[in-house]
Amino acid sequence: HQALMGVEGRLDDEPVLAKAAEVGFDTAALSAAARTPEVEAQRINTVRVAQSLELNGTPSFLIGENAFSGYRPAADLAALVEEARAGR
């Protein structure tokens, strides 16, 4: 996960598998597992949920009744959580 956060651009198969190999994963096994019907169904469901919530980036956060996509400093996230808890 941390290794992928440093990849610039779209995270499709090529850069993901390159980074996976770089950190020691068996990319053939990873590719095979990623293409199982169960994983594909979960991926499709995750995309549908994200689209329904209008989340279009990573990371994404749901805080209170608000949705946020993209990097936010930890202090900003903590303030948003506090506001949501306070009902603001």
mmCIF file of C-alpha atoms in Angstrom:
data_model
loop_
_atom_site.group_PDB
_atom_site.id
_atom_site.type_symbol
_atom_site.label_atom_id
_atom_site.label_comp_id
_atom_site.label_asym_id
_atom_site.label_seq_id
_atom_site.Cartn_x
_atom_site.Cartn_y
_atom_site.Cartn_z
ATOM 1 C CA HIS A 1 0.000 0.000 0.000
ATOM 2 C CA GLN A 2 2.686 2.493 0.978
ATOM 3 C CA ALA A 3 4.700 1.677 -2.143
ATOM 4 C CA LEU A 4 1.702 2.369 -4.378
ATOM 5 C CA MET A 5 1.134 5.774 -2.784
ATOM 6 C CA GLY A 6 4.391 6.953 -4.346
ATOM 7 C CA VAL A 7 3.387 5.984 -7.893
ATOM 8 C CA GLU A 8 2.468 8.933 -10.075
ATOM 9 C CA GLY A 9 -0.236 8.632 -12.700
ATOM 10 C CA ARG A 10 -2.951 6.078 -13.204
ATOM 11 C CA LEU A 11 -2.606 2.833 -11.267
ATOM 12 C CA ASP A 12 -3.469 0.254 -13.899
ATOM 13 C CA ASP A 13 -1.895 -3.196 -14.182
ATOM 14 C CA GLU A 14 1.547 -2.211 -15.457
ATOM 15 C CA PRO A 15 2.672 0.197 -12.703
ATOM 16 C CA VAL A 16 0.959 -1.835 -9.974
ATOM 17 C CA LEU A 17 2.675 -5.060 -11.006
ATOM 18 C CA ALA A 18 6.019 -3.292 -11.439
ATOM 19 C CA LYS A 19 5.786 -1.883 -7.910
ATOM 20 C CA ALA A 20 4.603 -5.273 -6.570
ATOM 21 C CA ALA A 21 7.655 -6.967 -8.092
ATOM 22 C CA GLU A 22 9.882 -4.239 -6.676
ATOM 23 C CA VAL A 23 8.699 -4.965 -3.128
ATOM 24 C CA GLY A 24 8.919 -8.750 -3.519
ATOM 25 C CA PHE A 25 5.473 -9.997 -4.523
ATOM 26 C CA ASP A 26 4.969 -12.948 -6.868
ATOM 27 C CA THR A 27 3.361 -10.976 -9.695
ATOM 28 C CA ALA A 28 2.088 -14.061 -11.536
ATOM 29 C CA ALA A 29 0.200 -15.201 -8.425
ATOM 30 C CA LEU A 30 -1.014 -11.657 -7.771
ATOM 31 C CA SER A 31 -2.314 -11.320 -11.340
ATOM 32 C CA ALA A 32 -4.068 -14.687 -11.154
ATOM 33 C CA ALA A 33 -5.703 -13.837 -7.821
ATOM 34 C CA ALA A 34 -6.820 -10.426 -9.082
ATOM 35 C CA ARG A 35 -8.711 -12.029 -11.948
ATOM 36 C CA THR A 36 -10.801 -14.459 -9.918
ATOM 37 C CA PRO A 37 -14.581 -13.993 -10.161
ATOM 38 C CA GLU A 38 -14.761 -13.116 -6.456
ATOM 39 C CA VAL A 39 -12.181 -10.354 -6.691
ATOM 40 C CA GLU A 40 -13.684 -8.993 -9.909
ATOM 41 C CA ALA A 41 -17.165 -8.900 -8.305
ATOM 42 C CA GLN A 42 -15.754 -7.049 -5.295
ATOM 43 C CA ARG A 43 -13.940 -4.577 -7.539
ATOM 44 C CA ILE A 44 -17.118 -3.865 -9.518
ATOM 45 C CA ASN A 45 -19.099 -3.400 -6.301
ATOM 46 C CA THR A 46 -16.485 -1.053 -4.859
ATOM 47 C CA VAL A 47 -16.515 1.080 -8.010
ATOM 48 C CA ARG A 48 -20.325 1.257 -7.945
ATOM 49 C CA VAL A 49 -20.389 2.332 -4.306
ATOM 50 C CA ALA A 50 -17.686 4.955 -4.895
ATOM 51 C CA GLN A 51 -19.557 6.326 -7.921
ATOM 52 C CA SER A 52 -22.834 6.479 -5.985
ATOM 53 C CA LEU A 53 -21.067 8.529 -3.295
ATOM 54 C CA GLU A 54 -19.314 10.667 -5.923
ATOM 55 C CA LEU A 55 -15.898 9.595 -4.672
ATOM 56 C CA ASN A 56 -13.477 9.868 -7.553
ATOM 57 C CA GLY A 57 -10.021 9.664 -6.073
ATOM 58 C CA THR A 58 -7.829 8.099 -3.464
ATOM 59 C CA PRO A 59 -7.735 8.378 -0.690
ATOM 60 C CA SER A 60 -11.408 9.125 -0.079
ATOM 61 C CA PHE A 61 -13.080 9.842 3.227
ATOM 62 C CA LEU A 62 -16.647 9.928 4.492
ATOM 63 C CA ILE A 63 -16.799 12.165 7.544
ATOM 64 C CA GLY A 64 -20.208 12.916 8.937
ATOM 65 C CA GLU A 65 -22.365 13.702 5.936
ATOM 66 C CA ASN A 66 -19.469 14.917 3.793
ATOM 67 C CA ALA A 67 -17.313 13.094 1.259
ATOM 68 C CA PHE A 68 -13.737 14.098 0.485
ATOM 69 C CA SER A 69 -11.349 12.759 -2.140
ATOM 70 C CA GLY A 70 -7.634 13.320 -2.217
ATOM 71 C CA TYR A 71 -4.904 13.866 0.328
ATOM 72 C CA ARG A 72 -5.727 15.848 3.468
ATOM 73 C CA PRO A 73 -3.276 16.530 6.276
ATOM 74 C CA ALA A 74 -4.018 14.554 9.440
ATOM 75 C CA ALA A 75 -4.773 17.747 11.379
ATOM 76 C CA ASP A 76 -7.409 18.728 8.798
ATOM 77 C CA LEU A 77 -9.028 15.285 9.016
ATOM 78 C CA ALA A 78 -9.064 15.471 12.811
ATOM 79 C CA ALA A 79 -10.763 18.884 12.653
ATOM 80 C CA LEU A 80 -13.370 17.556 10.201
ATOM 81 C CA VAL A 81 -14.081 14.597 12.498
ATOM 82 C CA GLU A 82 -14.429 16.914 15.503
ATOM 83 C CA GLU A 83 -16.855 19.124 13.552
ATOM 84 C CA ALA A 84 -18.904 16.091 12.521
ATOM 85 C CA ARG A 85 -19.010 14.807 16.104
ATOM 86 C CA ALA A 86 -20.138 18.222 17.301
ATOM 87 C CA GLY A 87 -22.931 18.197 14.735
ATOM 88 C CA ARG A 88 -21.616 21.144 12.755
#
